Amino acid sequence: MRALNRFGELAWFKLPKEYNDVYGYHQVPYLGWRYASPRDDIAQYIEDAVSKVPTQVEWALDRTRRNWILLPGRLRNEAQGLEDPAFSDVVHSINTQDQEFCLKALSDLDLIVRHLQQIPIPES
């Protein structure tokens, strides 16, 4: 949360748990947030910064709705969009059937967050 808060005041933030204690599996990560006063230049800056991180899976920043969501491209592609009711089904399927992907994505997200914490804050 601190990494994103550097670029503007957060009005909302969500990060699902990395590990499901009840069912005993790692979960595919994604970040959701909304800035109190969103700036398009910040969105592009974050998107560019994420693209520079050497990740194991493809990542995308979806800004098509009110909340911005940083997620593995596979989630968006398999669910055919975040608005699709199948999104939660795709997340569940990956969680239960592709732990290797979940672990790679979790490792990637850690690198992405560290990178966002270290890059300079652009001037407004």
CSV table of C-alpha atoms in Angstrom, one decimal, residues 27-28 30 75 86-96:
chain,number,residue,atom,x,y,z
A,27,GLN,CA,-3.5,-17.5,-4.4
A,28,VAL,CA,-2.8,-15.6,-7.6
A,30,TYR,CA,-3.6,-8.8,-7.9
A,75,LEU,CA,-6.4,-13.3,-15.4
A,86,ALA,CA,-16.2,-15.5,-14.8
A,87,PHE,CA,-13.4,-13.4,-13.3
A,88,SER,CA,-13.8,-15.0,-9.8
A,89,ASP,CA,-14.1,-18.4,-11.4
A,90,VAL,CA,-10.8,-17.9,-13.3
A,91,VAL,CA,-9.1,-16.8,-10.1
A,92,HIS,CA,-10.3,-19.8,-8.3
A,93,SER,CA,-9.3,-22.2,-11.1
A,94,ILE,CA,-5.8,-20.8,-11.2
A,95,ASN,CA,-5.5,-20.9,-7.4
A,96,THR,CA,-6.5,-24.6,-7.3
